PDB file of C-alpha atoms in Angstrom:
ATOM      1  CA  MET A   1      26.744 -24.450  27.620  1.00 50.00           C
ATOM      2  CA  LEU A   2      24.081 -21.838  28.078  1.00 49.00           C
ATOM      3  CA  GLY A   3      22.329 -21.596  30.797  1.00 56.00           C
ATOM      4  CA  VAL A   4      18.441 -21.247  31.526  1.00 45.00           C
ATOM      5  CA  LYS A   5      18.449 -17.540  31.939  1.00 50.00           C
ATOM      6  CA  HIS A   6      20.627 -16.905  28.856  1.00 46.00           C
ATOM      7  CA  ARG A   7      18.848 -19.247  26.720  1.00 46.00           C
ATOM      8  CA  VAL A   8      15.367 -17.398  27.619  1.00 43.00           C
ATOM      9  CA  LEU A   9      17.128 -13.949  26.666  1.00 47.00           C
ATOM     10  CA  LEU A  10      18.388 -15.441  23.394  1.00 45.00           C
ATOM     11  CA  LEU A  11      15.292 -16.977  22.580  1.00 44.00           C
ATOM     12  CA  PRO A  12      13.500 -13.787  21.050  1.00 46.00           C
ATOM     13  CA  LEU A  13      16.666 -13.038  18.955  1.00 43.00           C
ATOM     14  CA  LEU A  14      17.053 -16.600  17.308  1.00 42.00           C
ATOM     15  CA  LEU A  15      13.427 -16.083  16.663  1.00 42.00           C
ATOM     16  CA  LEU A  16      13.993 -12.798  15.027  1.00 42.00           C
ATOM     17  CA  VAL A  17      16.862 -13.920  13.151  1.00 41.00           C
ATOM     18  CA  ALA A  18      14.745 -16.982  11.807  1.00 42.00           C
ATOM     19  CA  THR A  19      11.836 -14.920  10.438  1.00 42.00           C
ATOM     20  CA  LEU A  20      13.712 -11.675   8.965  1.00 42.00           C
ATOM     21  CA  ALA A  21      14.331 -13.515   5.693  1.00 40.00           C
ATOM     22  CA  GLN A  22      10.962 -15.402   5.622  1.00 42.00           C
ATOM     23  CA  ALA A  23       8.837 -12.384   6.611  1.00 42.00           C
ATOM     24  CA  GLU A  24       9.580  -9.993   3.842  1.00 45.00           C
ATOM     25  CA  GLY A  25       7.574 -11.278   0.614  1.00 45.00           C
ATOM     26  CA  GLY A  26       5.725 -13.569   3.075  1.00 79.00           C
ATOM     27  CA  LEU A  27       1.951 -13.225   3.982  1.00 94.00           C
ATOM     28  CA  ARG A  28       0.647 -10.089   2.145  1.00 95.00           C
ATOM     29  CA  TRP A  29      -2.322  -9.020   0.262  1.00 97.00           C
ATOM     30  CA  SER A  30      -2.025  -8.003  -3.782  1.00 95.00           C
ATOM     31  CA  SER A  31      -3.939  -7.066  -6.501  1.00 93.00           C
ATOM     32  CA  GLU A  32      -2.013  -9.768  -8.761  1.00 91.00           C
ATOM     33  CA  PRO A  33      -1.477 -13.436  -8.291  1.00 90.00           C
ATOM     34  CA  GLU A  34       1.888 -14.411  -7.163  1.00 81.00           C
ATOM     35  CA  ALA A  35       4.527 -15.243  -9.939  1.00 73.00           C
ATOM     36  CA  GLY A  36       4.005 -18.408 -11.904  1.00 61.00           C
ATOM     37  CA  MET A  37      -0.044 -18.185 -11.340  1.00 61.00           C
ATOM     38  CA  GLU A  38      -2.195 -17.229 -13.773  1.00 61.00           C
ATOM     39  CA  ALA A  39      -5.346 -15.015 -12.533  1.00 58.00           C
ATOM     40  CA  PRO A  40      -8.466 -16.354 -13.675  1.00 54.00           C
ATOM     41  CA  ALA A  41     -10.052 -14.751 -16.513  1.00 48.00           C
ATOM     42  CA  ALA A  42     -12.953 -13.599 -14.828  1.00 44.00           C
ATOM     43  CA  ALA A  43     -11.001 -12.126 -11.545  1.00 42.00           C
ATOM     44  CA  GLY A  44     -10.072  -8.764 -12.624  1.00 43.00           C
ATOM     45  CA  GLY A  45      -8.472  -7.489  -9.918  1.00 45.00           C
ATOM     46  CA  GLU A  46      -8.945  -3.701  -9.301  1.00 43.00           C
ATOM     47  CA  HIS A  47      -5.375  -1.912  -8.543  1.00 38.00           C
ATOM     48  CA  ALA A  48      -7.059   1.536  -7.819  1.00 38.00           C
ATOM     49  CA  GLY A  49      -9.326  -0.123  -5.297  1.00 43.00           C
ATOM     50  CA  HIS A  50     -12.177   2.676  -5.843  1.00 47.00           C
ATOM     51  CA  GLY A  51     -14.075   0.552  -8.689  1.00 44.00           C
ATOM     52  CA  ARG A  52     -17.886  -0.383  -7.954  1.00 49.00           C
ATOM     53  CA  ARG A  53     -17.843  -4.293  -8.761  1.00 55.00           C
ATOM     54  CA  ALA A  54     -16.473  -6.383  -5.995  1.00 61.00           C
ATOM     55  CA  PRO A  55     -12.796  -7.381  -7.112  1.00 86.00           C
ATOM     56  CA  THR A  56     -10.551 -10.366  -6.315  1.00 93.00           C
ATOM     57  CA  LEU A  57      -7.586  -9.781  -4.336  1.00 96.00           C
ATOM     58  CA  TYR A  58      -4.702 -12.323  -3.620  1.00 96.00           C
ATOM     59  CA  LEU A  59      -3.068 -13.599  -0.751  1.00 95.00           C
ATOM     60  CA  HIS A  60       0.846 -13.989  -1.191  1.00 94.00           C
ATOM     61  CA  GLY A  61       2.442 -16.778   0.761  1.00 90.00           C
ATOM     62  CA  ALA A  62      -1.071 -18.218   1.768  1.00 87.00           C
ATOM     63  CA  SER A  63      -1.180 -22.028   3.013  1.00 81.00           C
ATOM     64  CA  GLU A  64      -3.010 -24.187   5.239  1.00 80.00           C
ATOM     65  CA  GLY A  65      -4.169 -22.452   8.379  1.00 87.00           C
ATOM     66  CA  VAL A  66      -4.762 -18.929   6.780  1.00 93.00           C
ATOM     67  CA  THR A  67      -7.965 -17.295   8.138  1.00 94.00           C
ATOM     68  CA  ALA A  68      -9.103 -13.802   6.546  1.00 96.00           C
ATOM     69  CA  ARG A  69     -11.710 -11.674   7.210  1.00 97.00           C
ATOM     70  CA  MET A  70     -13.046  -8.089   6.173  1.00 97.00           C
ATOM     71  CA  VAL A  71     -14.146  -5.025   8.544  1.00 96.00           C
ATOM     72  CA  LEU A  72     -16.797  -2.844   7.385  1.00 95.00           C
ATOM     73  CA  PRO A  73     -16.764   0.834   8.146  1.00 94.00           C
ATOM     74  CA  THR A  74     -19.501   0.270  10.660  1.00 93.00           C
ATOM     75  CA  LEU A  75     -16.806  -1.737  12.340  1.00 94.00           C
ATOM     76  CA  VAL A  76     -19.070  -5.276  11.363  1.00 94.00           C
ATOM     77  CA  ARG A  77     -16.638  -8.177  10.427  1.00 95.00           C
ATOM     78  CA  ARG A  78     -17.470 -10.754   7.686  1.00 95.00           C
ATOM     79  CA  PRO A  79     -15.282 -13.821   6.955  1.00 96.00           C
ATOM     80  CA  LEU A  80     -13.406 -14.282   3.556  1.00 96.00           C
ATOM     81  CA  SER A  81     -12.835 -17.310   2.014  1.00 94.00           C
ATOM     82  CA  VAL A  82      -9.353 -17.945   0.271  1.00 93.00           C
ATOM     83  CA  THR A  83      -8.610 -20.508  -2.432  1.00 88.00           C
ATOM     84  CA  GLY A  84      -6.027 -22.818  -2.672  1.00 81.00           C
ATOM     85  CA  GLN A  85      -3.878 -20.133  -4.817  1.00 85.00           C
ATOM     86  CA  GLY A  86      -4.796 -17.407  -2.204  1.00 92.00           C
ATOM     87  CA  GLN A  87      -7.457 -15.959  -4.402  1.00 94.00           C
ATOM     88  CA  VAL A  88     -10.041 -13.701  -2.380  1.00 95.00           C
ATOM     89  CA  LYS A  89     -13.092 -12.535  -3.972  1.00 93.00           C
ATOM     90  CA  LEU A  90     -14.220  -9.659  -1.897  1.00 94.00           C
ATOM     91  CA  PRO A  91     -17.973  -9.567  -1.579  1.00 92.00           C
ATOM     92  CA  SER A  92     -19.822  -5.812  -2.151  1.00 87.00           C
ATOM     93  CA  SER A  93     -20.651  -4.571   1.605  1.00 89.00           C
ATOM     94  CA  GLY A  94     -23.116  -1.828  -0.116  1.00 89.00           C
ATOM     95  CA  LEU A  95     -21.248   0.706   1.808  1.00 90.00           C
ATOM     96  CA  ASP A  96     -18.659   3.484   0.642  1.00 89.00           C
ATOM     97  CA  ASN A  97     -15.655   4.167   2.398  1.00 91.00           C
ATOM     98  CA  TYR A  98     -12.576   2.006   3.375  1.00 94.00           C
ATOM     99  CA  HIS A  99     -12.751  -1.488   4.327  1.00 95.00           C
ATOM    100  CA  LEU A 100     -10.088  -3.415   6.444  1.00 97.00           C
ATOM    101  CA  LEU A 101      -9.047  -6.623   5.032  1.00 97.00           C
ATOM    102  CA  LYS A 102      -6.954  -8.600   7.472  1.00 97.00           C
ATOM    103  CA  ALA A 103      -5.528 -12.361   7.022  1.00 96.00           C
ATOM    104  CA  VAL A 104      -3.915 -14.529   9.995  1.00 96.00           C
ATOM    105  CA  ARG A 105      -1.934 -17.138   9.930  1.00 94.00           C
ATOM    106  CA  GLN A 106      -0.267 -18.851  13.031  1.00 91.00           C
ATOM    107  CA  SER A 107       2.399 -21.711  12.980  1.00 87.00           C
ATOM    108  CA  GLY A 108       4.059 -22.708  16.061  1.00 88.00           C
ATOM    109  CA  GLN A 109       5.656 -19.534  17.668  1.00 92.00           C
ATOM    110  CA  ARG A 110       5.216 -17.947  14.525  1.00 94.00           C
ATOM    111  CA  LEU A 111       2.206 -15.192  14.117  1.00 95.00           C
ATOM    112  CA  GLU A 112       1.594 -13.225  10.552  1.00 97.00           C
ATOM    113  CA  THR A 113      -0.570 -11.051   9.860  1.00 97.00           C
ATOM    114  CA  ALA A 114      -1.646  -9.369   6.602  1.00 97.00           C
ATOM    115  CA  LEU A 115      -3.689  -5.619   6.438  1.00 97.00           C
ATOM    116  CA  ARG A 116      -4.658  -3.861   3.559  1.00 97.00           C
ATOM    117  CA  TYR A 117      -7.433  -0.795   3.293  1.00 96.00           C
ATOM    118  CA  HIS A 118      -9.410  -1.332   0.855  1.00 94.00           C
ATOM    119  CA  TYR A 119     -11.842   1.153  -0.598  1.00 92.00           C
ATOM    120  CA  PHE A 120     -15.671   0.326  -1.762  1.00 90.00           C
ATOM    121  CA  ASN A 121     -18.030   2.791  -3.499  1.00 85.00           C
ATOM    122  CA  GLY A 122     -21.595   2.373  -2.581  1.00 81.00           C
ATOM    123  CA  LYS A 123     -24.278   3.759  -0.135  1.00 81.00           C
ATOM    124  CA  PRO A 124     -22.786   6.531   1.947  1.00 82.00           C
ATOM    125  CA  SER A 125     -21.859   4.970   5.464  1.00 78.00           C
ATOM    126  CA  GLY A 126     -21.958   8.287   7.733  1.00 86.00           C
ATOM    127  CA  TYR A 127     -18.817   6.363   9.516  1.00 90.00           C
ATOM    128  CA  SER A 128     -15.571   7.951   9.368  1.00 91.00           C
ATOM    129  CA  PRO A 129     -12.471   5.789   8.348  1.00 91.00           C
ATOM    130  CA  GLN A 130     -10.690   6.945  11.801  1.00 93.00           C
ATOM    131  CA  LEU A 131     -12.779   4.094  13.412  1.00 93.00           C
ATOM    132  CA  LEU A 132     -10.991   1.401  11.451  1.00 94.00           C
ATOM    133  CA  LEU A 133      -7.741   3.035  12.157  1.00 95.00           C
ATOM    134  CA  ASP A 134      -8.475   3.096  15.817  1.00 93.00           C
ATOM    135  CA  MET A 135      -9.264  -0.439  16.095  1.00 91.00           C
ATOM    136  CA  LYS A 136      -6.821  -3.086  17.660  1.00 89.00           C
ATOM    137  CA  HIS A 137      -6.780  -5.369  15.181  1.00 86.00           C
ATOM    138  CA  SER A 138      -3.093  -7.091  15.703  1.00 90.00           C
ATOM    139  CA  ALA A 139      -0.673  -6.787  18.557  1.00 94.00           C
ATOM    140  CA  LEU A 140       2.076  -5.516  15.889  1.00 97.00           C
ATOM    141  CA  ALA A 141       0.495  -3.118  13.791  1.00 96.00           C
ATOM    142  CA  ILE A 142       1.143  -0.888  10.988  1.00 97.00           C
ATOM    143  CA  THR A 143      -1.007   2.257  10.745  1.00 97.00           C
ATOM    144  CA  PRO A 144      -1.699   4.680   7.807  1.00 97.00           C
ATOM    145  CA  ALA A 145      -1.694   8.397   9.244  1.00 94.00           C
ATOM    146  CA  PRO A 146      -3.660   8.919   7.717  1.00 92.00           C
ATOM    147  CA  LEU A 147      -5.521   7.145   5.121  1.00 93.00           C
ATOM    148  CA  PRO A 148      -5.816   9.028   1.448  1.00 89.00           C
ATOM    149  CA  ARG A 149      -9.207  10.751   1.311  1.00 80.00           C
ATOM    150  CA  GLU A 150     -11.242  12.124  -1.477  1.00 66.00           C
ATOM    151  CA  HIS A 151      -9.050  12.421  -4.919  1.00 69.00           C
ATOM    152  CA  TRP A 152      -5.763  11.813  -2.887  1.00 82.00           C
ATOM    153  CA  ARG A 153      -4.135   8.432  -3.182  1.00 90.00           C
ATOM    154  CA  TYR A 154      -0.429   7.113  -2.653  1.00 96.00           C
ATOM    155  CA  GLU A 155       1.690   8.379  -5.550  1.00 95.00           C
ATOM    156  CA  SER A 156       5.417   7.675  -6.216  1.00 95.00           C
ATOM    157  CA  ASP A 157       8.028  10.418  -5.276  1.00 94.00           C
ATOM    158  CA  LYS A 158       5.507  11.595  -2.454  1.00 95.00           C
ATOM    159  CA  SER A 159       6.282  11.016   1.382  1.00 95.00           C
ATOM    160  CA  PHE A 160       3.587   9.294   3.677  1.00 96.00           C
ATOM    161  CA  ASP A 161       3.247   8.412   7.381  1.00 97.00           C
ATOM    162  CA  PHE A 162       2.508   5.587   9.069  1.00 97.00           C
ATOM    163  CA  LEU A 163       1.986   4.173  12.891  1.00 97.00           C
ATOM    164  CA  ILE A 164       4.209   1.363  14.012  1.00 97.00           C
ATOM    165  CA  SER A 165       2.771   0.075  17.588  1.00 97.00           C
ATOM    166  CA  PHE A 166       2.672  -3.136  19.555  1.00 96.00           C
ATOM    167  CA  ASN A 167      -0.065  -3.643  21.521  1.00 94.00           C
ATOM    168  CA  GLY A 168      -1.065  -0.322  21.265  1.00 92.00           C
ATOM    169  CA  GLU A 169       2.208   1.364  22.459  1.00 95.00           C
ATOM    170  CA  PRO A 170       4.507   2.966  20.060  1.00 97.00           C
ATOM    171  CA  LEU A 171       7.448   1.196  18.581  1.00 97.00           C
ATOM    172  CA  VAL A 172      10.664   3.484  17.993  1.00 97.00           C
ATOM    173  CA  ASN A 173      13.682   2.761  16.133  1.00 97.00           C
ATOM    174  CA  GLN A 174      11.815  -0.175  15.087  1.00 97.00           C
ATOM    175  CA  ARG A 175      13.243  -1.589  11.558  1.00 97.00           C
ATOM    176  CA  VAL A 176      10.458  -1.484   8.684  1.00 97.00           C
ATOM    177  CA  VAL A 177      11.106  -2.615   5.104  1.00 98.00           C
ATOM    178  CA  LEU A 178       9.497  -1.359   2.006  1.00 97.00           C
ATOM    179  CA  GLU A 179       9.269  -3.502  -0.964  1.00 97.00           C
ATOM    180  CA  SER A 180       7.361  -2.609  -4.525  1.00 96.00           C
ATOM    181  CA  SER A 181       6.229  -4.766  -7.385  1.00 95.00           C
ATOM    182  CA  ASN A 182       8.559  -2.697  -9.433  1.00 95.00           C
ATOM    183  CA  GLY A 183      11.669  -4.121  -7.819  1.00 95.00           C
ATOM    184  CA  SER A 184      12.497  -1.365  -5.223  1.00 97.00           C
ATOM    185  CA  ARG A 185      13.303  -2.160  -1.393  1.00 97.00           C
ATOM    186  CA  MET A 186      14.312  -0.044   1.416  1.00 96.00           C
ATOM    187  CA  GLU A 187      14.830  -0.271   5.509  1.00 97.00           C
ATOM    188  CA  VAL A 188      13.782   2.359   7.334  1.00 96.00           C
ATOM    189  CA  LYS A 189      13.277   2.976  11.207  1.00 96.00           C
ATOM    190  CA  SER A 190      10.348   4.684  13.117  1.00 97.00           C
ATOM    191  CA  GLY A 191      10.776   7.843  14.853  1.00 97.00           C
ATOM    192  CA  LEU A 192       9.365   9.279  17.862  1.00 96.00           C
ATOM    193  CA  GLY A 193       5.935   8.004  18.659  1.00 96.00           C
ATOM    194  CA  GLY A 194       6.391   5.256  16.578  1.00 97.00           C
ATOM    195  CA  ARG A 195       5.932   7.439  13.504  1.00 97.00           C
ATOM    196  CA  LEU A 196       6.837   6.268  10.344  1.00 97.00           C
ATOM    197  CA  ARG A 197       7.574   8.453   6.934  1.00 96.00           C
ATOM    198  CA  ILE A 198       7.894   7.050   3.433  1.00 95.00           C
ATOM    199  CA  GLN A 199       9.299   8.434   0.247  1.00 96.00           C
ATOM    200  CA  LEU A 200       7.453   5.913  -2.014  1.00 97.00           C
ATOM    201  CA  PRO A 201       9.901   4.957  -4.698  1.00 96.00           C
ATOM    202  CA  ASP A 202       9.748   6.486  -8.339  1.00 95.00           C
ATOM    203  CA  ASP A 203      10.476   3.243  -9.961  1.00 94.00           C
ATOM    204  CA  PHE A 204       7.944   3.347 -12.951  1.00 94.00           C
ATOM    205  CA  ASP A 205       9.600   2.781 -16.553  1.00 91.00           C
ATOM    206  CA  GLY A 206       7.689   3.893 -19.607  1.00 87.00           C
ATOM    207  CA  VAL A 207       5.536   6.323 -17.938  1.00 87.00           C
ATOM    208  CA  LYS A 208       2.989   7.763 -20.698  1.00 88.00           C
ATOM    209  CA  PRO A 209       0.737  11.084 -20.260  1.00 86.00           C
ATOM    210  CA  GLY A 210      -2.350  10.699 -18.059  1.00 83.00           C
ATOM    211  CA  ARG A 211      -2.997   8.275 -15.029  1.00 79.00           C
ATOM    212  CA  ARG A 212      -5.191   5.851 -16.758  1.00 81.00           C
ATOM    213  CA  ALA A 213      -2.387   5.232 -19.150  1.00 85.00           C
ATOM    214  CA  ASN A 214       0.093   3.844 -16.359  1.00 90.00           C
ATOM    215  CA  ARG A 215      -0.719   0.948 -14.329  1.00 92.00           C
ATOM    216  CA  PRO A 216      -0.449   1.421 -10.623  1.00 94.00           C
ATOM    217  CA  ALA A 217       2.273  -0.873  -8.311  1.00 95.00           C
ATOM    218  CA  GLU A 218       2.175  -2.059  -5.174  1.00 96.00           C
ATOM    219  CA  PHE A 219       4.156  -1.352  -2.212  1.00 97.00           C
ATOM    220  CA  THR A 220       4.438  -3.845   1.052  1.00 97.00           C
ATOM    221  CA  LEU A 221       5.607  -2.422   4.393  1.00 98.00           C
ATOM    222  CA  SER A 222       6.772  -5.105   6.682  1.00 97.00           C
ATOM    223  CA  VAL A 223       7.614  -5.112  10.213  1.00 97.00           C
ATOM    224  CA  GLU A 224       8.877  -7.986  12.765  1.00 97.00           C
ATOM    225  CA  LYS A 225       9.345  -8.121  16.429  1.00 96.00           C
ATOM    226  CA  ALA A 226       9.742 -11.141  18.933  1.00 95.00           C
ATOM    227  CA  GLN A 227       8.277 -11.162  22.188  1.00 91.00           C
ATOM    228  CA  GLN A 228       7.862 -13.942  24.860  1.00 90.00           C
ATOM    229  CA  GLY A 229       8.932 -16.596  22.495  1.00 92.00           C
ATOM    230  CA  VAL A 230       6.421 -15.568  19.536  1.00 94.00           C
ATOM    231  CA  ALA A 231       7.769 -13.837  16.241  1.00 96.00           C
ATOM    232  CA  HIS A 232       4.900 -11.227  15.363  1.00 96.00           C
ATOM    233  CA  ILE A 233       5.312 -10.482  11.330  1.00 97.00           C
ATOM    234  CA  THR A 234       3.071  -8.019   9.981  1.00 97.00           C
ATOM    235  CA  THR A 235       2.552  -6.631   6.480  1.00 98.00           C
ATOM    236  CA  LEU A 236       0.790  -3.706   5.327  1.00 97.00           C
ATOM    237  CA  SER A 237       0.113  -3.411   1.415  1.00 97.00           C
ATOM    238  CA  ALA A 238      -1.683  -0.909  -1.063  1.00 96.00           C
ATOM    239  CA  PRO A 239      -1.466   0.401  -4.591  1.00 96.00           C
ATOM    240  CA  TYR A 240       0.485   3.335  -5.438  1.00 96.00           C
ATOM    241  CA  HIS A 241       0.377   5.284  -8.807  1.00 94.00           C
ATOM    242  CA  VAL A 242       2.682   7.231 -10.884  1.00 94.00           C
ATOM    243  CA  ASN A 243       3.321  10.828  -9.740  1.00 92.00           C
ATOM    244  CA  PRO A 244       1.531  13.332 -12.117  1.00 91.00           C
ATOM    245  CA  SER A 245       4.312  15.348 -12.277  1.00 89.00           C
ATOM    246  CA  HIS A 246       6.043  13.044 -15.222  1.00 86.00           C
ATOM    247  CA  TRP A 247       3.004  13.912 -17.454  1.00 78.00           C
ATOM    248  CA  ARG A 248       2.019  17.172 -16.135  1.00 71.00           C
ATOM    249  CA  SER A 249       5.742  18.534 -16.808  1.00 55.00           C
ATOM    250  CA  THR A 250       5.731  16.752 -20.254  1.00 47.00           C
ATOM    251  CA  TRP A 251       2.154  18.533 -21.125  1.00 44.00           C
ATOM    252  CA  GLY A 252       4.009  21.765 -20.122  1.00 46.00           C
ATOM    253  CA  GLY A 253       6.933  21.561 -22.255  1.00 44.00           C
ATOM    254  CA  LEU A 254       4.579  20.621 -25.417  1.00 43.00           C
ATOM    255  CA  ALA A 255       2.219  23.702 -24.467  1.00 43.00           C
ATOM    256  CA  ALA A 256       5.442  25.501 -24.426  1.00 41.00           C
ATOM    257  CA  MET A 257       6.708  24.574 -27.658  1.00 45.00           C
ATOM    258  CA  GLY A 258       3.474  25.289 -29.259  1.00 48.00           C
ATOM    259  CA  PHE A 259       3.427  28.688 -28.012  1.00 46.00           C
ATOM    260  CA  GLY A 260       6.882  29.534 -28.866  1.00 49.00           C
ATOM    261  CA  PHE A 261       5.861  27.985 -32.550  1.00 46.00           C
ATOM    262  CA  PHE A 262       2.755  30.225 -32.801  1.00 51.00           C
ATOM    263  CA  ALA A 263       4.484  33.350 -31.553  1.00 48.00           C
ATOM    264  CA  GLY A 264       7.253  32.560 -34.016  1.00 52.00           C
ATOM    265  CA  LEU A 265       4.903  32.691 -37.203  1.00 55.00           C
ATOM    266  CA  LEU A 266       3.236  36.106 -35.969  1.00 54.00           C
ATOM    267  CA  TRP A 267       6.800  37.514 -35.563  1.00 52.00           C
ATOM    268  CA  LEU A 268       7.709  36.152 -39.298  1.00 55.00           C
ATOM    269  CA  ARG A 269       4.571  37.772 -40.789  1.00 60.00           C
ATOM    270  CA  ARG A 270       5.074  41.213 -39.020  1.00 58.00           C
ATOM    271  CA  VAL A 271       8.959  41.078 -40.865  1.00 50.00           C
ATOM    272  CA  ARG A 272       7.445  40.450 -43.821  1.00 55.00           C
ATOM    273  CA  ARG A 273       4.958  43.094 -43.980  1.00 59.00           C
ATOM    274  CA  GLU A 274       7.415  45.516 -43.016  1.00 56.00           C
ATOM    275  CA  GLU A 275       9.944  44.492 -45.777  1.00 57.00           C
ATOM    276  CA  ALA A 276       6.887  44.782 -48.253  1.00 56.00           C
TER     277      ALA A 276
END
């Protein structure tokens, strides 16, 4: 039989193992409802996150005991209402820039946190999004480093940086799981300073020319850590788009073909004139 000392040492490991299978795909934000649930006709979730009307988002894995709130660029906090199907209608703050969406659920020795940075258009707030990134919002944190700005956004086949920390201290060699709504999955580990570099999967099928012709997908980063008998699970989700190189290369090829065809016609006319 294990002694008290061994049981104390083993408890965090057992908690972590018990949550690994549940954490991935657990509590997380998404622009689409969970499989098997239909989105209300008036919901109209916005993948890009830059629409002017207040969108509807969803909390996957939501159940009783979940609380949600929105943090404005000014760091003012507002509560959010979560329906039985995990639907969350985001009220417009009237301010532009990123807003932090945070959902929390604690059940026994399990503490889950779901994060998402959502962009609203509106009156210039005059605040830097770095304020949201610097604030302490959870013990176990996944922080974009930095957030996409201006016309830059998360895109497939490109690398982006994040910081993994616990109680403000960087976590080195920490296991992180990436899952996409297109079915991709990979595991990576954080490096020095808790920095994590992720190359988003290029997993879009049937790519069409033009960004608007391709619906964005969702990626979720999840991390778990057991500390003092509590299993902490945090997810960060965001939309990502098709890499523009897909249709730019297509347009370039078509332009090259058109130029070649036109040049061939000119050459043929010249030859015929010389023969005449």
